[in-house]
Tab-separated table of C-alpha atoms in Angstrom:
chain	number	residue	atom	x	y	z
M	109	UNK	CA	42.453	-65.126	-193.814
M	110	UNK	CA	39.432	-63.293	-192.247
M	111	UNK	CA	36.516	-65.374	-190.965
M	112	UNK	CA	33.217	-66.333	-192.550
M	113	UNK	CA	30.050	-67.299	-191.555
M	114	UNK	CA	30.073	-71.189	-192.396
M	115	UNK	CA	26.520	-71.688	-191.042
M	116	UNK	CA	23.448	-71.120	-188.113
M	117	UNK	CA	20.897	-72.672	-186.274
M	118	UNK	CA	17.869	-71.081	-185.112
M	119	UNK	CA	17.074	-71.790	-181.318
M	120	UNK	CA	13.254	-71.940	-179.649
M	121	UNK	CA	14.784	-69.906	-176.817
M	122	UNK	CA	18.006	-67.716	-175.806
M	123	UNK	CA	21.067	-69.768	-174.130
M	124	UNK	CA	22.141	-69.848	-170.499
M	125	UNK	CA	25.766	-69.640	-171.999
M	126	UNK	CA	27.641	-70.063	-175.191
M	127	UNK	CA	27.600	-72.722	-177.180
M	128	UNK	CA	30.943	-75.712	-176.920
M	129	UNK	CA	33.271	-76.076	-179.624
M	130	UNK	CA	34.155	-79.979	-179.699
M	131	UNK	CA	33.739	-82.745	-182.146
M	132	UNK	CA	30.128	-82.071	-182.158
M	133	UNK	CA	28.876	-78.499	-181.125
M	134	UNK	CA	26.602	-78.416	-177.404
M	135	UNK	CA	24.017	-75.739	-177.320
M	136	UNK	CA	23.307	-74.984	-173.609
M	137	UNK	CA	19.363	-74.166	-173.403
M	138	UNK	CA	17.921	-74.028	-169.416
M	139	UNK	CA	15.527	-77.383	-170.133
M	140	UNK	CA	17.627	-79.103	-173.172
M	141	UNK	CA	20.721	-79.638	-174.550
M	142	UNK	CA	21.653	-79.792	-178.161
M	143	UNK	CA	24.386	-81.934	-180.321
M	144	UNK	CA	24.873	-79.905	-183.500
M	145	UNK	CA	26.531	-81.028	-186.664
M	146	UNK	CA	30.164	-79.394	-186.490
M	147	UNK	CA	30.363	-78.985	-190.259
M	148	UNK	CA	26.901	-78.169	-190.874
M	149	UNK	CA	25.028	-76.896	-187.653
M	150	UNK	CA	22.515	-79.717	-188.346
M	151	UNK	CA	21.290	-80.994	-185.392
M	152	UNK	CA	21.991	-84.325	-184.355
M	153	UNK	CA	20.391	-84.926	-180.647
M	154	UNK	CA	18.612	-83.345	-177.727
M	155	UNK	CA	18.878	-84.347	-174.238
M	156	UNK	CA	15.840	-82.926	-172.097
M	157	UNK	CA	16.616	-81.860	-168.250
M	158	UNK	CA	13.725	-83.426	-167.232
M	159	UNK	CA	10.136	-83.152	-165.798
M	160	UNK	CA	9.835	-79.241	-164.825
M	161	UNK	CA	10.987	-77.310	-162.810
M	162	UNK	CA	14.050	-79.591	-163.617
M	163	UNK	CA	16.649	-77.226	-165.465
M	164	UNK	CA	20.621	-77.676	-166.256
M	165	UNK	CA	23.121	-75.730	-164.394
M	166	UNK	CA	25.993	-76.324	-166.457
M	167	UNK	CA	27.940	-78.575	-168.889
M	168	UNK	CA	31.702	-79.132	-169.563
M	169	UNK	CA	33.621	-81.129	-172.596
M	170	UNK	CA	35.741	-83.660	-171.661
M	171	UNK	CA	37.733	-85.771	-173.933
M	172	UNK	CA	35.078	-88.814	-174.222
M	173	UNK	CA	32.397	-85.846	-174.840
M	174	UNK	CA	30.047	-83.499	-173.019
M	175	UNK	CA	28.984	-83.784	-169.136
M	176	UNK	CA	25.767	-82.163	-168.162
M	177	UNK	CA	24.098	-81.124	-165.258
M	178	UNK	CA	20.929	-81.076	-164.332
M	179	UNK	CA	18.321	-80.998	-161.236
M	180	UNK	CA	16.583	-78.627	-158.515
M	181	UNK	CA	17.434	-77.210	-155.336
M	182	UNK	CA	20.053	-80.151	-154.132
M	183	UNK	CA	19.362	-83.072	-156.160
M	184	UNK	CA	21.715	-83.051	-159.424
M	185	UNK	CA	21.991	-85.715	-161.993
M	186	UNK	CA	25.094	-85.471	-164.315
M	187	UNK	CA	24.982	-87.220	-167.458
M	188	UNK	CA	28.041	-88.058	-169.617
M	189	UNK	CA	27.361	-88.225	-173.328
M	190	UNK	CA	29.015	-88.953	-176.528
M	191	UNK	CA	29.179	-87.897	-179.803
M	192	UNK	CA	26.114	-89.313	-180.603
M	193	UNK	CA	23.931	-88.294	-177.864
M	194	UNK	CA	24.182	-91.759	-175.986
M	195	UNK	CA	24.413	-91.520	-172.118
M	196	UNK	CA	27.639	-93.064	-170.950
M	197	UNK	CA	27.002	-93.004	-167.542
M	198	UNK	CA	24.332	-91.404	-164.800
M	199	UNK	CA	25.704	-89.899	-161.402
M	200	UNK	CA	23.714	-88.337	-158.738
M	201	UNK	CA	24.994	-85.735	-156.366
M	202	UNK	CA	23.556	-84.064	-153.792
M	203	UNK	CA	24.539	-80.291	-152.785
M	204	UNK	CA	23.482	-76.531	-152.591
M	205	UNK	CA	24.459	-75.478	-156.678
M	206	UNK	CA	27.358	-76.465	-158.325
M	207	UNK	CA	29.576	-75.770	-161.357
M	208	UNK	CA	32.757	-77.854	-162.710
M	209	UNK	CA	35.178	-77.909	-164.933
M	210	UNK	CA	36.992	-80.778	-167.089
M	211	UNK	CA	40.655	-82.231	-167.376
M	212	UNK	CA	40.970	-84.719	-170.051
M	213	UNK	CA	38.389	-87.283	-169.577
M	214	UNK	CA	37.669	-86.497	-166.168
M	215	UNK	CA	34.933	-84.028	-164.443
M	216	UNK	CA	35.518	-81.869	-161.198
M	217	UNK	CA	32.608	-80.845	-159.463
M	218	UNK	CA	32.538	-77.838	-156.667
M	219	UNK	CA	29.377	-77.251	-154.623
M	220	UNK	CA	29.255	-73.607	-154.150
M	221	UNK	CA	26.635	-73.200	-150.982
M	222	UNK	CA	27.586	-73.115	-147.658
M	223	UNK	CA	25.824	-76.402	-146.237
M	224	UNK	CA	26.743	-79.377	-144.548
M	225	UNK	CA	27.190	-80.978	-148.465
M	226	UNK	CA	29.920	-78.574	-149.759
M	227	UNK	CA	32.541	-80.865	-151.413
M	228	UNK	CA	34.980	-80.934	-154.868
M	229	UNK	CA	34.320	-84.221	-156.453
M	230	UNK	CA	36.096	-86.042	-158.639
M	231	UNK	CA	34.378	-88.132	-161.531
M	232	UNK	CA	35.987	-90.231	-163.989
M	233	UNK	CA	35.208	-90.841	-167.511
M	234	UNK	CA	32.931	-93.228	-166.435
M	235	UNK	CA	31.020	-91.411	-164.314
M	236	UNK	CA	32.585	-93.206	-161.123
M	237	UNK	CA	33.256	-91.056	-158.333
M	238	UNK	CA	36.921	-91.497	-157.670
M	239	UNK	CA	38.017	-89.090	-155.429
M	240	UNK	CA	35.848	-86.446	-152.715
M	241	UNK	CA	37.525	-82.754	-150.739
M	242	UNK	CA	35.753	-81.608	-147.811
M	243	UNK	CA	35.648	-77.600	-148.763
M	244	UNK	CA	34.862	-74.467	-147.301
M	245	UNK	CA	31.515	-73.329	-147.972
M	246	UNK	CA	30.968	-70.474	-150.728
M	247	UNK	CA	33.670	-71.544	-153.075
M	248	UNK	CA	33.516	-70.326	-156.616
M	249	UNK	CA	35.346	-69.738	-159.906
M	250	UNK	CA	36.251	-73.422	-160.204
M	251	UNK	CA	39.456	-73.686	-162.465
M	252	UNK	CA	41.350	-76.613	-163.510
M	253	UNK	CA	44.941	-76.876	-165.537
M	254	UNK	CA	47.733	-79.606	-165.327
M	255	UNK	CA	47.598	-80.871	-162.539
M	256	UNK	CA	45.782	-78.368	-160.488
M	257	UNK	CA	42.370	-76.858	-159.224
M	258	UNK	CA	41.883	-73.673	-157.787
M	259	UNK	CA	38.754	-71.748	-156.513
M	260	UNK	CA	37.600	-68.947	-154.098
M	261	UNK	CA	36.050	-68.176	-150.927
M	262	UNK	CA	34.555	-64.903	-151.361
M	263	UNK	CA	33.209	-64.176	-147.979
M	264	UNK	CA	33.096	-65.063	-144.644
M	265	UNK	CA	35.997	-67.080	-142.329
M	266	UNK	CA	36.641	-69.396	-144.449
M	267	UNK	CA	37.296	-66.479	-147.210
M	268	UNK	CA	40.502	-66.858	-149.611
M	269	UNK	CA	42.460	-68.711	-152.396
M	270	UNK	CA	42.337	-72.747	-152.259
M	271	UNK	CA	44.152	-75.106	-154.711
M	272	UNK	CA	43.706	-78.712	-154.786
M	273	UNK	CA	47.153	-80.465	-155.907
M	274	UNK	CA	45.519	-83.264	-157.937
M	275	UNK	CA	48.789	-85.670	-157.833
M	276	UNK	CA	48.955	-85.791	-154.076
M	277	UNK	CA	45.687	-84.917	-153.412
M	278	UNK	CA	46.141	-82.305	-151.165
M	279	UNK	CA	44.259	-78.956	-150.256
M	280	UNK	CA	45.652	-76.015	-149.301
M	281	UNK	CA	44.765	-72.460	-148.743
M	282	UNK	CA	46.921	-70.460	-150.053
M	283	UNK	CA	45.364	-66.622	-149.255
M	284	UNK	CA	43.219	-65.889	-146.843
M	285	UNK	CA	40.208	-63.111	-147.135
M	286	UNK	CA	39.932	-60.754	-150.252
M	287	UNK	CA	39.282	-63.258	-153.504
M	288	UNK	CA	36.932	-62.645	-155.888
M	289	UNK	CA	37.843	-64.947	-158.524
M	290	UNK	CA	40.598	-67.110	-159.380
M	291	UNK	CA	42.016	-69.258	-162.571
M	292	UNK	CA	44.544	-70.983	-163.210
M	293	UNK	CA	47.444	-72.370	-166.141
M	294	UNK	CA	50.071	-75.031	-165.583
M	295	UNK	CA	51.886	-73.140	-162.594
M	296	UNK	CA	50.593	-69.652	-162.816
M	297	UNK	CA	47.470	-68.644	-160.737
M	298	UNK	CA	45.642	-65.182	-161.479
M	299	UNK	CA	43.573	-64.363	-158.414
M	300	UNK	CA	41.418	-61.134	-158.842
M	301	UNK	CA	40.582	-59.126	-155.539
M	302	UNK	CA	37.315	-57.526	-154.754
M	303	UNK	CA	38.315	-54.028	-156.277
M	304	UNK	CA	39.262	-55.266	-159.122
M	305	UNK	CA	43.068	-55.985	-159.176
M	306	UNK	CA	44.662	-59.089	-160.268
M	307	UNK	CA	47.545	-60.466	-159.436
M	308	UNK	CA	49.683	-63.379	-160.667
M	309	UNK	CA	51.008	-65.859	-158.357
M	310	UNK	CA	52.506	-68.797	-158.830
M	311	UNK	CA	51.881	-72.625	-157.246
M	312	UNK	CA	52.331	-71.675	-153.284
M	313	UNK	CA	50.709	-68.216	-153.755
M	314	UNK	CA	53.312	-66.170	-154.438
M	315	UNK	CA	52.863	-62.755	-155.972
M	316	UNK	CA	54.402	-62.174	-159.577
M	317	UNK	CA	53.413	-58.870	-159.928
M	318	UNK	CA	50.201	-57.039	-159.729
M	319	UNK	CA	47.902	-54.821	-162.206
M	320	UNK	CA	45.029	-52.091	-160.888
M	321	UNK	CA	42.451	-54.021	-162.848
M	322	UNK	CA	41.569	-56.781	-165.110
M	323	UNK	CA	37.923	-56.544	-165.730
M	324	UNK	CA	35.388	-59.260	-164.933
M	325	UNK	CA	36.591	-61.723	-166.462
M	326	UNK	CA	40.624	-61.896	-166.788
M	327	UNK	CA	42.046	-64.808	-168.001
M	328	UNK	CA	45.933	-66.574	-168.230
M	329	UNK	CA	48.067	-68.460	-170.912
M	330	UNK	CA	51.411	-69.676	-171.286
M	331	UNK	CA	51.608	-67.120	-174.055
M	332	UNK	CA	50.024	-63.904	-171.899
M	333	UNK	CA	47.690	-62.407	-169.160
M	334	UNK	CA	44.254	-61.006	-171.132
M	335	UNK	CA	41.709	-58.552	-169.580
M	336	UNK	CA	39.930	-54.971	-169.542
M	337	UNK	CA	41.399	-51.678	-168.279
M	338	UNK	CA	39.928	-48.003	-168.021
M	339	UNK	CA	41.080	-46.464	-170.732
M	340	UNK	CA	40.607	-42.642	-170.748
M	341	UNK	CA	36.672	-42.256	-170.609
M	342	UNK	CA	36.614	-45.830	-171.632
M	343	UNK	CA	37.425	-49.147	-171.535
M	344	UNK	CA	40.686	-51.095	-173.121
M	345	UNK	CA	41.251	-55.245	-173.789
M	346	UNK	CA	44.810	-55.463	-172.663
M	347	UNK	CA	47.883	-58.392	-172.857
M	348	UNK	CA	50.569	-58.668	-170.446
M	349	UNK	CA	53.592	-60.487	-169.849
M	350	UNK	CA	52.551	-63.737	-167.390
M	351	UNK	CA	55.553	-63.525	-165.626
M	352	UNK	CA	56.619	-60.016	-165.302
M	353	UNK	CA	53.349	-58.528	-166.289
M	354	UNK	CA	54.918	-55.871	-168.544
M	355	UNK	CA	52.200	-54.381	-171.029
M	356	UNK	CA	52.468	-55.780	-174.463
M	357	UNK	CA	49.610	-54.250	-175.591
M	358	UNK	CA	46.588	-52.083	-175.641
M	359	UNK	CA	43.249	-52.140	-177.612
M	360	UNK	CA	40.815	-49.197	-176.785
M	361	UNK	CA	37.389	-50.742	-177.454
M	362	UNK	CA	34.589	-47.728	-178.204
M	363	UNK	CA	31.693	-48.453	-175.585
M	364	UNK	CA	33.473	-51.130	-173.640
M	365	UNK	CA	33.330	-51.231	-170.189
M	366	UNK	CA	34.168	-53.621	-167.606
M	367	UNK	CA	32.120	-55.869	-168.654
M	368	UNK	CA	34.407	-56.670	-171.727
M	369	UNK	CA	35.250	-60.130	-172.763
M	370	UNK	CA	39.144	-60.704	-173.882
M	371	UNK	CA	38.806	-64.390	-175.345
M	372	UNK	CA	42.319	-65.894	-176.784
M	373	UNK	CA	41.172	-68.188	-179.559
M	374	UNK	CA	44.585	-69.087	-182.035
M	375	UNK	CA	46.300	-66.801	-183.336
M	376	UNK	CA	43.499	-64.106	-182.814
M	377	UNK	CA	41.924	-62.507	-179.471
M	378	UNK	CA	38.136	-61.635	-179.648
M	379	UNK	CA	37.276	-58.767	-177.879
M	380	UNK	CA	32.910	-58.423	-176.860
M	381	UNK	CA	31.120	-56.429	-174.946
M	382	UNK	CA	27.422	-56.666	-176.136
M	383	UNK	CA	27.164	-55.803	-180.269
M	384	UNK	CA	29.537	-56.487	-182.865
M	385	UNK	CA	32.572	-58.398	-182.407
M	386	UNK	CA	36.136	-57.551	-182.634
M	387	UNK	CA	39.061	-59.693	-183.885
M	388	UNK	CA	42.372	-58.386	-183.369
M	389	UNK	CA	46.128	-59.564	-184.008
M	390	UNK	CA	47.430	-62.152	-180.498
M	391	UNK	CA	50.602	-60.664	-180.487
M	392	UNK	CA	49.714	-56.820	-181.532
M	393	UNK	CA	46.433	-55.841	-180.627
M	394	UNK	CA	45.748	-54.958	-183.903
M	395	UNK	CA	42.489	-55.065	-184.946
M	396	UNK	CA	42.095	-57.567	-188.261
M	397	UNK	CA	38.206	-58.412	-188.347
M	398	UNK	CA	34.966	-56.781	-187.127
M	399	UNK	CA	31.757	-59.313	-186.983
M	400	UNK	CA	28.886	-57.211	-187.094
M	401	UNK	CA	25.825	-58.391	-185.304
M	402	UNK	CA	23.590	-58.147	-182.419
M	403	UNK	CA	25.684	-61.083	-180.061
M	404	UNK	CA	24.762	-61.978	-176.523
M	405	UNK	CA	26.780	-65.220	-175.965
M	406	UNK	CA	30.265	-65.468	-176.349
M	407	UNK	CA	32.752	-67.257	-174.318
M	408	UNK	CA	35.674	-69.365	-174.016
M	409	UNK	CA	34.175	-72.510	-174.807
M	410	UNK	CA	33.450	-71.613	-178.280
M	411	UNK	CA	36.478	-70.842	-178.861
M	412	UNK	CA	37.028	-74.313	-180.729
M	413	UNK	CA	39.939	-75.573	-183.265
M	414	UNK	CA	38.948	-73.327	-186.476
M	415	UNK	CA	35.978	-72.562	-185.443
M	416	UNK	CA	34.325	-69.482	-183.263
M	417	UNK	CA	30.510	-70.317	-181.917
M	418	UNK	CA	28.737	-67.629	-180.645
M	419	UNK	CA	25.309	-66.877	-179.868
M	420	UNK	CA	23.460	-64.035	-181.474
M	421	UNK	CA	19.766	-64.604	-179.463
M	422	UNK	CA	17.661	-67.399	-180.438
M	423	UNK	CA	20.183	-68.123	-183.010
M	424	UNK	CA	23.742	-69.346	-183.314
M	425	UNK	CA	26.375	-68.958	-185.458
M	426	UNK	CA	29.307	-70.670	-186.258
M	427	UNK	CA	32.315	-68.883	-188.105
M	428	UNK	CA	35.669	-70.308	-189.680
M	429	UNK	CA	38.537	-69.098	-191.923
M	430	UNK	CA	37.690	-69.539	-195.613
């Protein structure tokens, strides 16, 4: 059943990133958040950042409902929210930038300077601050799966793969030098190297196998390794076996380029790269829907149960089958 456009919601400014597919739709702007109606796209709160130049740097779902981020410089306040727009809890941090990423109810937090603050913190769904790493300085590309974290070093000594084994609490580091970005699901790590290869690992680090490129933004299932690939003159979205990382198939994409997204959402993949938006089969690569439009947010997040959110400028637009 191809996808419709169930409804939008026009925005007073452009989005730092997509919007969040949960039980009520986030809408990231730089100095406010928005709770949108899932069914509807009517809105149903705002949460301001603050007194300028106070601005969010990020916000994650979690099972009891969205975490946000915001502050200047080194000074962050996260706020946990529910449904209705009602702050759960307050934390203050204090670092050089940050980003994070959510496990069930609970919030991981990477500072991603080098400084004497760099730490991964642990918050639980009360906002308490359970657990605290001393890190590396520079770390990026927080992921989070099971019962692991992962992130890079990109530069410097201290340069390489890290993962965080959340049941005994242990850090390791598992490569050293050469990481550009790493993610992680259940067991299987994909790190991605400066020039562009990626390479599946597993737990300790181990190489699976290893492909010449995965674009910028690769990603890993249980069901298959998405990403980009030259193609000819151009630019292909790509699936691959996660363990032996056998080809399974090819999409050329006219005018993509490295910069392509490859975005697993049900039974579908959606394939972006600035424009329209393709929809093609999860296990062929066949294409089954084009979205036309003019989009410049789509990610991951949006990628919700039924629905697709996306961000088409100061607008956004949610789409489901039927």
């Amino acid at each position: 059943m191809p996808l419709r456009l169930r409804w939008t919601h026009d925005l007073a400014a452009p989005l730092f990133s997509a919007p969040l597919a949960g039980a009520v739709v986030t809408v990231p702007g730089t100095f406010a958040l928005d709770g949108l109606d899932l069914a509807t796209g009517s809105p149903r709160w705002r949460l301001a950042a603050g007194d300028a130049p106070r601005s969010f740097a990020w916000v994650v779902n979690t099972a009891r409902g969205p975490v946000a981020c915001a502050g200047t410089d080194r000074l962050w306040q996260i706020t946990g929210l529910d449904a209705e727009g009602r702050a759960r809890f307050t934390a203050r941090l204090e670092g050089w930038g940050s980003e994070a990423v959510a496990l069930a109810e609970r919030t991981y937090v990477l500072f991603t300077r080098e400084g004497p603050h760099s730490a991964l913190w642990e918050l639980d769904g009360d906002g308490a601050r359970t657990r605290r790493w001393e890190v590396p300085g520079g770390g990026c590309g927080l992921s989070a799966s099971g019962h692991q974290l992962v992130f890079a070093v990109r530069a410097g000594d201290d340069a390489g793969l890290y993962r965080v084994d959340l049941a005994g609490g242990g850090l390791q580091r598992l490569l050293v030098g050469g990481v550009e970005r790493a993610a992680c699901h259940d067991d299987l790590i994909l790190v991605q190297s400066p020039g562009g290869a990626m390479t599946l690992r597993d737990r300790e680090g181990r190489a699976l196998w290893e492909a010449a490129q995965g674009g910028l933004t690769p990603r890993v299932t249980a069901e298959g390794v998405y990403g980009a690939e030259p193609d000819g003159d151009g630019w292909a979205a790509v699936c691959r076996d996660p363990w032996t990382g056998a080809l399974r198939w090819r999409h050329p994409v006219s005018e993509g380029s490295r910069y392509l997204e490859v975005l697993p959402w049900e039974d579908q993949v959606v394939l972006w790269d600035a424009g329209p938006l393709t929809l093609v089969d999860r296990l062929t690569g066949a294409s089954t829907q084009i979205l036309e439009g003019d989009f410049t947010a789509v990610g991951p997040d949006g990628c919700g149960a039924g629905v697709l959110l996306v961000a088409a400028g100061e607008q956004v637009r949610c789409y489901a089958r039927g």
